[in-house]
Coordinates of C-alpha atoms in Angstrom, one line a residue:
Chain A
M27 CA 109.8 101.3 146.4
I28 CA 110.6 101.3 142.7
R29 CA 114.3 101.5 142.0
V30 CA 114.8 103.3 138.8
A31 CA 118.0 104.0 136.7
I32 CA 118.2 106.6 133.9
I33 CA 120.0 105.9 130.7
G34 CA 120.9 109.1 128.7
F35 CA 121.5 112.0 131.0
G36 CA 121.0 115.1 128.8
K37 CA 118.8 118.2 129.4
I38 CA 115.5 116.4 129.7
A39 CA 116.8 113.9 132.2
A40 CA 118.5 116.6 134.4
D41 CA 115.6 119.1 134.1
Q42 CA 112.6 116.8 134.3
H43 CA 113.2 113.2 135.2
L44 CA 115.6 113.8 138.1
P45 CA 113.2 116.2 140.0
A46 CA 110.2 114.1 139.2
V47 CA 111.8 110.9 140.5
A48 CA 113.1 112.8 143.6
S49 CA 109.7 114.2 144.4
D50 CA 107.8 110.9 144.1
P51 CA 108.1 108.8 147.3
R52 CA 107.4 105.6 145.3
F53 CA 110.7 105.9 143.3
E54 CA 114.3 105.8 144.2
L55 CA 117.0 106.7 141.7
V56 CA 119.7 104.1 141.8
G57 CA 122.0 104.8 138.8
V58 CA 122.6 106.9 135.7
A59 CA 124.4 106.1 132.5
T60 CA 125.8 108.8 130.2
P61 CA 129.0 109.0 128.2
A62 CA 129.2 112.7 129.0
G63 CA 130.8 112.2 132.4
D64 CA 129.5 111.8 136.0
P65 CA 126.6 114.2 136.5
E66 CA 127.2 113.9 140.2
V67 CA 123.6 113.4 141.3
G68 CA 124.4 111.2 144.3
V69 CA 124.1 107.8 142.6
P70 CA 126.5 105.5 140.8
W71 CA 127.4 106.7 137.3
Y72 CA 128.2 104.5 134.3
G73 CA 129.9 105.7 131.1
D74 CA 128.1 103.0 129.2
A75 CA 124.5 101.8 129.1
A76 CA 125.5 98.1 129.0
E77 CA 127.6 98.6 132.1
L78 CA 124.7 100.1 133.9
L79 CA 122.3 97.3 132.9
A80 CA 124.8 94.7 134.1
A81 CA 125.4 96.5 137.4
M82 CA 121.7 97.0 138.0
D83 CA 120.8 93.3 137.8
G84 CA 119.0 92.9 141.1
A85 CA 119.6 96.5 142.1
A86 CA 117.0 98.3 139.9
D87 CA 113.4 97.5 138.9
A88 CA 112.9 100.0 136.1
I89 CA 114.9 101.9 133.4
A90 CA 114.0 105.3 132.0
I91 CA 115.5 105.8 128.5
C92 CA 116.3 109.4 127.8
T93 CA 118.9 109.1 125.0
P94 CA 118.5 110.5 121.5
P95 CA 115.7 108.4 119.8
G96 CA 118.1 106.5 117.5
A97 CA 119.6 104.5 120.4
R98 CA 116.3 103.8 122.2
Y99 CA 115.2 100.6 120.5
A100 CA 118.4 98.7 121.1
L101 CA 118.6 99.9 124.7
A102 CA 115.0 99.2 125.5
H103 CA 115.3 95.7 123.9
E104 CA 118.3 95.0 126.1
A105 CA 116.6 96.3 129.2
L106 CA 113.4 94.4 128.7
R107 CA 115.3 91.2 128.0
A108 CA 117.2 91.8 131.2
G109 CA 113.9 91.9 133.1
F110 CA 113.5 95.6 133.7
D111 CA 110.3 97.6 133.2
V112 CA 111.0 100.4 130.7
L113 CA 109.9 104.0 130.3
L114 CA 110.7 105.6 126.9
E115 CA 111.1 109.3 126.4
K116 CA 109.4 110.7 123.3
P117 CA 109.5 109.9 120.5
P118 CA 109.7 106.3 121.8
A119 CA 111.5 104.8 118.7
T120 CA 112.7 105.7 115.2
T121 CA 110.2 103.5 113.5
L122 CA 106.8 102.0 114.1
G123 CA 108.3 98.5 113.6
E124 CA 110.7 99.1 116.5
L125 CA 107.9 100.2 118.7
D126 CA 105.7 97.2 117.7
A127 CA 108.6 94.9 118.4
L128 CA 109.3 96.4 121.8
E129 CA 105.7 96.1 122.8
A130 CA 105.6 92.4 121.7
L131 CA 108.8 91.7 123.6
A132 CA 107.5 93.5 126.8
R133 CA 104.2 91.5 126.7
A134 CA 106.1 88.2 126.0
Q135 CA 108.4 88.9 129.0
G136 CA 105.7 90.2 131.3
R137 CA 107.5 93.5 131.6
V138 CA 106.0 97.0 131.6
L139 CA 106.6 99.2 128.6
Y140 CA 105.5 102.8 128.8
T141 CA 105.7 105.5 126.1
A142 CA 105.8 108.8 127.9
W143 CA 104.5 111.5 125.6
H144 CA 105.0 114.3 128.0
S145 CA 102.8 116.9 126.3
Q146 CA 99.8 114.6 126.8
Y147 CA 100.1 115.6 130.5
A148 CA 100.0 119.3 129.8
P149 CA 97.3 120.8 132.1
S150 CA 95.0 121.8 129.2
V151 CA 94.8 118.4 127.6
A152 CA 92.3 116.6 129.8
P153 CA 89.9 119.6 130.0
A154 CA 90.2 120.2 126.2
A155 CA 89.4 116.6 125.5
A156 CA 86.3 116.9 127.7
V157 CA 85.1 120.0 125.8
L158 CA 85.7 118.3 122.4
A159 CA 84.3 114.9 123.3
C160 CA 81.4 114.1 120.8
S161 CA 82.0 117.4 118.9
E162 CA 82.4 117.6 115.2
I163 CA 85.5 119.6 114.3
A164 CA 85.1 122.4 111.8
M165 CA 88.6 123.9 111.8
L166 CA 91.9 122.8 113.2
R167 CA 95.1 124.9 113.2
V168 CA 98.3 123.9 114.7
S169 CA 101.2 126.4 114.8
W170 CA 104.3 125.0 116.5
R171 CA 107.1 127.4 116.0
E172 CA 110.3 128.0 117.9
D173 CA 114.0 128.7 117.4
V174 CA 115.9 125.5 116.9
R175 CA 119.2 127.2 117.9
K176 CA 117.6 127.9 121.3
W177 CA 115.9 124.6 121.9
H178 CA 118.2 122.1 120.2
P179 CA 121.7 123.5 120.3
G180 CA 124.4 121.1 119.2
Q181 CA 122.0 118.2 118.5
E182 CA 123.5 117.1 115.3
W183 CA 121.6 113.8 115.3
I184 CA 118.3 115.6 114.9
W185 CA 119.3 116.6 111.4
D186 CA 120.3 113.1 110.2
A187 CA 118.0 110.8 108.3
G188 CA 115.7 109.3 111.0
G189 CA 116.5 112.2 113.3
F190 CA 112.9 113.7 112.8
G191 CA 114.0 117.3 112.4
V192 CA 111.2 119.7 113.3
F193 CA 109.0 116.7 114.0
D194 CA 111.0 116.1 117.1
T195 CA 109.1 119.2 118.4
G196 CA 106.0 118.9 116.3
I197 CA 105.3 115.4 117.5
N198 CA 104.4 117.0 120.8
A199 CA 101.5 118.7 119.1
L200 CA 100.5 115.4 117.4
S201 CA 100.6 113.7 120.8
I202 CA 98.2 116.3 122.2
L203 CA 95.9 116.1 119.2
S204 CA 95.7 112.3 119.4
R205 CA 94.4 112.8 122.9
I206 CA 91.9 115.6 122.5
L207 CA 90.3 114.9 119.1
P208 CA 87.3 112.7 119.0
V209 CA 88.5 111.0 115.8
P210 CA 91.8 109.8 114.5
L211 CA 94.0 112.3 112.6
L212 CA 94.5 111.3 109.0
V213 CA 97.3 112.9 106.9
R214 CA 96.1 113.9 103.5
A215 CA 99.2 115.7 102.3
A216 CA 102.4 117.2 103.7
S217 CA 105.2 119.4 102.7
L218 CA 108.7 119.3 104.2
S219 CA 111.3 122.0 104.0
V220 CA 114.7 120.4 104.2
P221 CA 117.9 122.5 104.5
D222 CA 120.3 121.9 101.6
N223 CA 122.9 120.4 103.8
R224 CA 120.7 118.3 106.0
Q225 CA 118.4 115.2 105.7
A226 CA 115.7 116.2 108.2
P227 CA 113.1 119.0 107.8
I228 CA 113.5 122.4 109.5
A229 CA 109.8 123.2 108.7
A230 CA 106.7 121.2 107.7
T231 CA 103.1 121.7 106.9
I232 CA 100.5 118.9 107.2
E233 CA 97.1 118.9 105.7
F234 CA 94.7 116.5 107.4
V235 CA 91.6 114.8 106.2
G236 CA 88.9 117.2 107.3
T237 CA 87.7 120.3 105.6
D238 CA 90.1 122.8 107.2
W239 CA 92.6 120.9 109.3
Q240 CA 96.2 122.0 109.1
A241 CA 99.4 122.0 111.1
E242 CA 102.5 124.1 110.6
F243 CA 105.8 123.3 112.3
D244 CA 108.7 125.7 112.0
W245 CA 112.1 125.9 113.6
R246 CA 113.1 129.1 111.9
F247 CA 111.2 131.3 114.4
D248 CA 113.2 133.6 116.6
A249 CA 110.5 135.7 118.2
G250 CA 110.0 133.5 121.3
E251 CA 107.9 130.4 121.0
E252 CA 104.5 129.8 119.5
W253 CA 103.0 126.4 120.5
L254 CA 99.4 126.8 119.6
I255 CA 96.4 124.5 118.8
H256 CA 93.3 126.3 117.7
I257 CA 90.1 124.3 117.1
T258 CA 86.5 125.4 116.3
T259 CA 83.7 122.9 116.4
C260 CA 80.7 122.7 114.1
D261 CA 78.4 124.0 116.8
G262 CA 80.6 127.1 117.2
R263 CA 82.8 126.5 120.1
R264 CA 86.4 127.8 120.0
V265 CA 89.1 125.9 121.9
E266 CA 92.6 127.2 122.1
L267 CA 95.6 125.4 123.7
R268 CA 98.4 127.9 124.1
D269 CA 102.0 127.7 125.3
G270 CA 102.3 124.0 124.4
G271 CA 99.2 123.1 126.4
A272 CA 99.9 125.1 129.5
R273 CA 97.0 127.4 128.9
L274 CA 93.4 126.8 127.7
L275 CA 90.9 129.3 126.3
V276 CA 87.4 128.2 125.5
D277 CA 85.3 130.7 123.5
G278 CA 88.0 133.3 124.2
V279 CA 87.8 132.8 128.0
E280 CA 90.9 131.7 129.9
Q281 CA 90.2 128.5 131.8
P282 CA 91.6 127.9 135.3
L283 CA 94.0 125.0 135.1
D284 CA 96.1 123.0 137.5
A285 CA 99.8 123.8 137.6
D286 CA 102.1 122.2 135.0
R287 CA 103.1 118.8 136.4
E288 CA 103.9 116.8 133.2
Y289 CA 106.8 114.8 134.5
P290 CA 105.5 114.1 138.0
Q291 CA 102.3 112.8 136.3
I292 CA 104.5 110.6 134.0
Y293 CA 106.1 109.0 137.0
D294 CA 102.8 108.7 138.7
R295 CA 101.5 106.8 135.7
F296 CA 104.6 104.7 135.5
A297 CA 104.2 103.7 139.1
T298 CA 100.5 102.8 138.4
L299 CA 101.5 100.7 135.4
I300 CA 104.2 98.9 137.3
K301 CA 101.8 98.0 140.1
A302 CA 99.2 96.8 137.6
R303 CA 101.9 95.0 135.5
A304 CA 100.4 96.8 132.4
C305 CA 101.9 98.2 129.2
A306 CA 100.9 101.6 127.9
V307 CA 102.2 101.9 124.3
D308 CA 100.8 104.8 122.3
R309 CA 101.9 104.6 118.7
E310 CA 99.5 107.2 117.3
P311 CA 101.8 110.3 117.3
L312 CA 104.6 108.3 115.6
R313 CA 102.0 106.8 113.1
I314 CA 100.9 110.3 112.1
A315 CA 104.5 111.4 111.7
A316 CA 105.3 108.3 109.6
D317 CA 102.3 109.0 107.4
A318 CA 103.4 112.6 106.9
F319 CA 106.9 111.5 105.9
M320 CA 105.5 108.9 103.5
V321 CA 103.2 111.3 101.5
A322 CA 105.3 114.5 101.9
R323 CA 106.4 116.7 99.1
R324 CA 109.9 118.0 99.8
E325 CA 111.5 121.3 99.0
S326 CA 115.0 122.2 99.5
V327 CA 115.7 125.4 101.6
A328 CA 118.7 127.4 102.7
A329 CA 121.5 125.4 104.4
F330 CA 121.4 125.3 108.2
R331 CA 124.6 125.8 110.1
Chain B
M12 CA 76.2 84.3 94.4
I13 CA 78.3 87.3 95.3
R14 CA 77.5 90.3 93.1
V15 CA 80.7 92.3 92.7
A16 CA 81.4 95.6 91.0
I17 CA 84.8 96.9 90.1
I18 CA 85.9 100.6 90.5
G19 CA 88.9 101.6 88.5
F20 CA 89.3 99.6 85.3
G21 CA 92.9 99.9 84.3
K22 CA 95.4 97.1 83.5
I23 CA 95.2 95.2 86.7
A24 CA 91.4 95.1 86.6
A25 CA 91.3 94.0 83.0
D26 CA 94.1 91.5 83.1
Q27 CA 93.5 90.0 86.6
H28 CA 90.3 90.9 88.3
L29 CA 88.0 90.3 85.3
P30 CA 89.2 86.7 84.5
A31 CA 89.4 85.8 88.2
V32 CA 85.8 86.9 88.8
A33 CA 84.7 85.2 85.6
S34 CA 86.2 81.9 86.5
D35 CA 84.9 81.8 90.1
P36 CA 81.3 80.4 90.1
R37 CA 80.6 82.2 93.5
F38 CA 81.0 85.6 91.9
E39 CA 79.1 87.6 89.3
L40 CA 80.3 90.8 87.9
V41 CA 77.5 93.4 87.9
G42 CA 79.2 96.7 87.0
V43 CA 82.3 98.6 86.4
A44 CA 83.3 102.3 86.9
T45 CA 86.0 104.0 85.1
P46 CA 86.4 107.5 83.6
A47 CA 88.3 106.1 80.6
G48 CA 85.1 105.0 78.7
D49 CA 83.1 101.8 78.6
P50 CA 85.5 98.8 78.6
E51 CA 82.6 96.8 77.1
V52 CA 82.8 93.8 79.3
G53 CA 79.1 92.9 79.2
V54 CA 78.0 94.7 82.3
P55 CA 76.8 98.3 83.0
W56 CA 79.5 100.9 82.9
Y57 CA 79.6 104.1 84.9
G58 CA 81.9 107.1 84.2
D59 CA 82.0 108.0 87.9
A60 CA 82.4 105.8 91.0
A61 CA 79.7 107.7 92.9
E62 CA 77.2 106.9 90.1
L63 CA 78.2 103.2 90.3
L64 CA 77.8 103.1 94.1
A65 CA 74.3 104.7 93.8
A66 CA 73.2 102.4 91.0
M67 CA 74.5 99.3 92.8
D68 CA 72.4 99.9 95.9
G69 CA 70.6 96.5 96.2
A70 CA 72.2 95.3 93.0
A71 CA 75.8 94.5 94.2
D72 CA 77.2 92.9 97.4
A73 CA 80.8 93.8 97.1
I74 CA 83.1 96.3 95.5
A75 CA 86.7 95.7 94.3
I76 CA 88.7 99.0 94.3
C77 CA 91.4 99.0 91.6
T78 CA 92.0 102.7 91.1
P79 CA 95.4 104.3 91.8
P80 CA 96.0 104.3 95.5
G81 CA 95.4 108.0 96.1
A82 CA 91.7 107.5 95.5
R83 CA 91.1 104.3 97.4
Y84 CA 90.5 105.7 100.9
A85 CA 87.6 108.0 99.9
L86 CA 86.0 105.3 97.6
A87 CA 86.4 102.5 100.2
H88 CA 85.0 104.8 102.9
E89 CA 81.9 105.6 100.7
A90 CA 81.5 101.9 99.7
L91 CA 81.6 100.6 103.3
R92 CA 79.2 103.3 104.5
A93 CA 76.8 102.3 101.7
G94 CA 76.9 98.8 103.0
F95 CA 79.2 97.0 100.6
D96 CA 82.0 94.6 101.4
V97 CA 85.2 95.9 100.0
L98 CA 88.4 94.4 98.4
L99 CA 91.3 96.8 98.1
E100 CA 94.1 96.4 95.5
K101 CA 97.6 96.9 96.8
P102 CA 98.8 99.2 98.3
P103 CA 95.4 99.5 100.1
A104 CA 95.8 103.1 101.0
T105 CA 98.2 106.0 100.9
T106 CA 98.7 106.1 104.7
L107 CA 98.5 103.8 107.7
G108 CA 95.9 106.2 109.2
E109 CA 93.6 105.7 106.3
L110 CA 93.9 102.0 106.5
D111 CA 93.3 102.0 110.3
A112 CA 90.2 104.2 109.8
L113 CA 88.8 101.9 107.0
E114 CA 89.3 98.9 109.2
A115 CA 87.5 100.6 112.2
L116 CA 84.7 101.7 109.9
A117 CA 84.3 98.2 108.4
R118 CA 84.1 96.6 111.8
A119 CA 81.7 99.2 113.1
Q120 CA 79.4 98.6 110.1
G121 CA 79.8 94.8 110.1
R122 CA 81.2 94.9 106.6
V123 CA 84.1 92.9 105.2
L124 CA 87.4 94.7 104.4
Y125 CA 90.1 92.8 102.6
T126 CA 93.5 94.0 101.7
A127 CA 94.5 91.9 98.7
W128 CA 98.4 91.9 98.5
H129 CA 98.5 89.7 95.4
S130 CA 102.2 88.7 95.7
Q131 CA 101.4 87.0 99.0
Y132 CA 99.6 84.4 96.8
A133 CA 102.6 83.7 94.6
P134 CA 103.1 79.9 94.5
S135 CA 106.4 80.0 96.4
V136 CA 105.1 81.9 99.4
A137 CA 103.5 79.2 101.4
P138 CA 106.2 76.6 100.9
A139 CA 108.9 79.2 101.6
A140 CA 107.2 80.2 104.8
A141 CA 107.1 76.5 105.8
V142 CA 110.8 76.1 105.2
L143 CA 111.7 79.2 107.1
A144 CA 109.3 78.6 110.1
C145 CA 111.3 78.6 113.3
S146 CA 114.5 79.3 111.4
E147 CA 117.0 82.0 112.4
I148 CA 117.8 84.1 109.3
A149 CA 121.5 84.7 108.6
M150 CA 121.2 86.7 105.4
L151 CA 118.4 88.4 103.5
R152 CA 118.8 90.0 100.1
V153 CA 115.9 91.4 98.1
S154 CA 116.6 92.6 94.6
W155 CA 113.5 93.9 92.9
R156 CA 114.5 95.5 89.6
E157 CA 112.5 96.3 86.5
D158 CA 112.0 98.9 83.8
V159 CA 109.5 101.5 84.9
R160 CA 108.9 102.5 81.3
K161 CA 107.7 99.0 80.6
W162 CA 105.7 98.4 83.7
H163 CA 104.3 101.8 84.6
P164 CA 103.9 103.7 81.3
G165 CA 102.1 107.0 81.6
Q166 CA 101.4 106.6 85.4
E167 CA 102.2 110.1 86.3
W168 CA 100.5 109.8 89.8
I169 CA 103.1 107.3 90.8
W170 CA 105.8 110.0 90.7
D171 CA 103.8 112.5 92.9
A172 CA 104.2 112.9 96.7
G173 CA 102.3 109.9 98.1
G174 CA 102.6 108.0 94.8
F175 CA 105.1 105.6 96.3
G176 CA 107.4 105.6 93.3
V177 CA 109.5 102.4 93.2
F178 CA 107.8 101.2 96.4
D179 CA 104.7 100.6 94.4
T180 CA 106.6 97.6 93.0
G181 CA 108.9 97.0 96.0
I182 CA 106.0 96.7 98.4
N183 CA 105.2 93.4 96.6
A184 CA 108.5 92.1 98.0
L185 CA 107.7 93.5 101.4
S186 CA 104.3 91.8 101.3
I187 CA 106.0 88.5 100.6
L188 CA 108.6 89.0 103.3
S189 CA 106.0 89.8 105.9
R190 CA 104.5 86.4 105.2
I191 CA 107.6 84.1 104.9
L192 CA 109.9 85.5 107.7
P193 CA 109.4 84.2 111.2
V194 CA 110.0 87.6 112.7
P195 CA 108.8 91.2 111.8
L196 CA 110.9 93.2 109.5
L197 CA 112.4 96.3 111.1
V198 CA 113.9 99.1 109.1
R199 CA 117.2 100.3 110.4
A200 CA 118.1 102.7 107.6
A201 CA 117.1 103.5 104.0
S202 CA 118.2 105.5 101.1
L203 CA 115.9 106.9 98.4
S204 CA 117.0 108.0 94.9
V205 CA 114.6 110.7 93.8
P206 CA 114.7 112.1 90.2
D207 CA 115.4 115.8 90.2
N208 CA 112.0 116.6 88.6
R209 CA 109.9 114.2 90.7
Q210 CA 108.8 113.6 94.3
A211 CA 108.8 109.8 94.5
P212 CA 111.9 107.6 94.4
I213 CA 113.0 105.7 91.3
A214 CA 115.3 103.5 93.4
A215 CA 115.7 102.6 97.1
T216 CA 117.8 100.5 99.4
I217 CA 116.6 99.4 102.8
E218 CA 118.8 98.1 105.5
F219 CA 116.9 96.0 108.0
V220 CA 117.6 95.2 111.7
G221 CA 119.5 91.9 111.3
T222 CA 123.2 91.3 110.6
D223 CA 123.0 91.2 106.9
W224 CA 119.5 92.0 105.7
Q225 CA 119.0 94.3 102.8
A226 CA 116.6 95.2 100.0
E227 CA 117.3 97.0 96.8
F228 CA 114.5 98.3 94.6
D229 CA 115.3 99.8 91.2
W230 CA 113.2 101.0 88.3
R231 CA 116.1 101.9 86.1
F232 CA 116.7 98.3 85.0
D233 CA 116.1 97.5 81.3
A234 CA 117.5 94.0 81.1
G235 CA 114.2 92.3 81.7
E236 CA 113.0 91.9 85.3
E237 CA 114.7 90.7 88.5
W238 CA 112.3 90.0 91.3
L239 CA 114.4 88.0 93.7
I240 CA 114.4 87.2 97.4
H241 CA 117.4 85.3 98.7
I242 CA 117.6 84.1 102.3
T243 CA 120.1 81.9 104.1
T244 CA 119.3 80.5 107.5
C245 CA 121.8 80.2 110.4
D246 CA 121.7 76.4 110.0
G247 CA 122.8 76.7 106.4
R248 CA 119.7 76.5 104.3
R249 CA 119.4 78.6 101.2
V250 CA 116.0 79.7 100.1
E251 CA 115.5 81.6 96.8
L252 CA 112.2 83.1 95.6
R253 CA 112.6 84.0 91.9
D254 CA 110.4 85.7 89.3
G255 CA 108.4 87.5 92.0
G256 CA 107.7 84.3 93.8
A257 CA 106.7 82.2 90.8
R258 CA 109.8 79.9 91.4
L259 CA 111.3 78.5 94.6
L260 CA 114.8 77.1 95.0
V261 CA 115.8 75.4 98.3
D262 CA 119.5 74.7 98.7
G263 CA 119.8 75.3 94.9
V264 CA 117.2 72.8 94.0
E265 CA 114.1 73.9 92.1
Q266 CA 110.9 73.0 94.0
P267 CA 107.8 71.8 92.2
L268 CA 105.1 74.4 92.7
D269 CA 101.5 74.9 91.9
A270 CA 100.6 77.0 88.8
D271 CA 100.4 80.8 89.5
R272 CA 96.9 81.5 90.7
E273 CA 97.3 84.8 92.5
Y274 CA 94.0 86.5 91.6
P275 CA 91.8 83.4 91.6
Q276 CA 93.1 82.8 95.2
I277 CA 92.4 86.4 96.1
Y278 CA 88.8 86.0 95.1
D279 CA 88.6 82.6 96.8
R280 CA 89.8 84.3 100.0
F281 CA 87.4 87.2 99.5
A282 CA 84.5 84.7 99.1
T283 CA 85.6 82.9 102.3
L284 CA 85.8 86.2 104.2
I285 CA 82.4 87.3 103.0
K286 CA 80.8 84.0 104.1
A287 CA 82.5 84.3 107.5
R288 CA 81.7 88.1 107.7
A289 CA 85.4 88.6 108.7
C290 CA 87.9 91.4 107.9
A291 CA 91.4 90.6 106.7
V292 CA 93.5 93.8 106.9
D293 CA 97.3 93.4 106.6
R294 CA 99.0 96.6 107.3
E295 CA 102.6 95.2 107.6
P296 CA 103.8 95.9 104.1
L297 CA 102.6 99.5 104.3
R298 CA 104.1 99.9 107.8
I299 CA 107.5 98.8 106.5
A300 CA 107.2 101.3 103.6
A301 CA 106.2 104.1 106.0
D302 CA 109.1 103.3 108.3
A303 CA 111.5 103.4 105.3
F304 CA 110.2 106.8 104.2
M305 CA 110.5 108.2 107.7
V306 CA 114.1 107.2 108.3
A307 CA 115.4 107.5 104.7
R308 CA 118.3 109.5 103.5
R309 CA 117.5 111.1 100.1
E310 CA 119.7 111.7 97.2
S311 CA 118.7 113.6 94.0
V312 CA 119.3 111.7 90.8
A313 CA 118.9 112.4 87.1
A314 CA 115.5 113.7 86.0
F315 CA 113.0 111.2 84.7
R316 CA 111.0 111.9 81.6

């Protein structure tokens, strides 16, 4: 039995981690830390992460870190040094340097570090990768649009420098692309739309190396959600991942897929890694985001309130 | 004899690469490409890089790429595919993805790829690294200030998105730090001052993970140059690299150093790598820059003309 504690108990922990842990017989939840008050999920609650880590000495094996990204590096560092295996919600850190340092620490300490990019477990990802393997890509279009007021209400940190802005969502698309494309994704140019009164972008376009490869992320979309990846190959195949990867169309034909089990699969993988004492650190989605930020042209757009 | 051709024949090629190649008996210059007209250096000139690469088939072994950074990826890619060994001026590419892709290509083709960060060969670097090995760093201050009108006259590309701005200079300091510090440099926060009419920063401050670790880059300095790294260790040692690494003071005492031979050492290293058929790709300075761009707060400052 793997005894796991969760640090950061917001929406993603409550909606996804909690049921995934509960439904996996290899895991037992043994504690949660959040400053927002006891979520009353039947295990000890700590108002402070350091308190939890101290209390879990000998009482937990692994820590899942679900705080906002800015806090993850320091917490993961502390958890690894204290001897815990660590799962990091996406994005796993604020910088590539932090992620490299955590991986080096985990390996030095013989601990497991696992970057859980949940969209990589969307049901379309593995079949899309199989279709695209060995293909040459002719066209790539990503359209990742949603209403930030619906999906990130009250998340002020997301607008700060280092808060990622629309990349907090768009990085899900990048995490899928880095799994399904047969070649690495190289940023040629990017454009960020940054609200007048904020530091992080509310919209972005990225042009990739490739004749006709582009992504568009936009948080100013209030007609539902559009989470779409559309790829055509040089030999004429058309691959569409819709609804964030929940649906797959090949040459216009809807493919039968397994049910969406992103988080159960994340914990399945975490259990496998812990058994094998292996790290799984995927830095590609963060690398693509960093490259986009480095080369991006910025334009100022209407203030966001 | 290693037959080398130079693509991009601006100031750095004329002032540094040309004499370094001429003074090294293992190298022979066999061609140059630049759209700016024949520099008349006694070897065939090509107005176009593709022309040079075609003409050098069987006539050159290696290519040094000294163009502005935006062009380097495509040229290096072409040169590696054509079977040449490649030296890249700093910064070696515009994105980390480009650099990763070039390294993968070089290894797949059995070609040498070498990222020549010239400041890493400044005479103070190896002795400073020796003093700091195993030390814990208490304080780190970088002050890298110069007059952009003096050092980058007419370089419009440097102000574009992806042109790096003041990081084109500051990355020299980052390249030194990544060699002399006993631990990786992690960006905690950064601030970029971007002229109203430009996309790239004219000044930047970076705060690193560490109690008192900071860097300041500024191109608005017209009282000469200040290229200074100042480090104190927890056991009280004081290490100062001055004049971009040309001078070293330890505990206030000037250290005797070898004469400045940055570019001769670069070609010495390139010859060694070619003989050993080994790549030397250092992505750390670019990684630190990318992290700074990703987390940076931006402020708009006076237009630059």
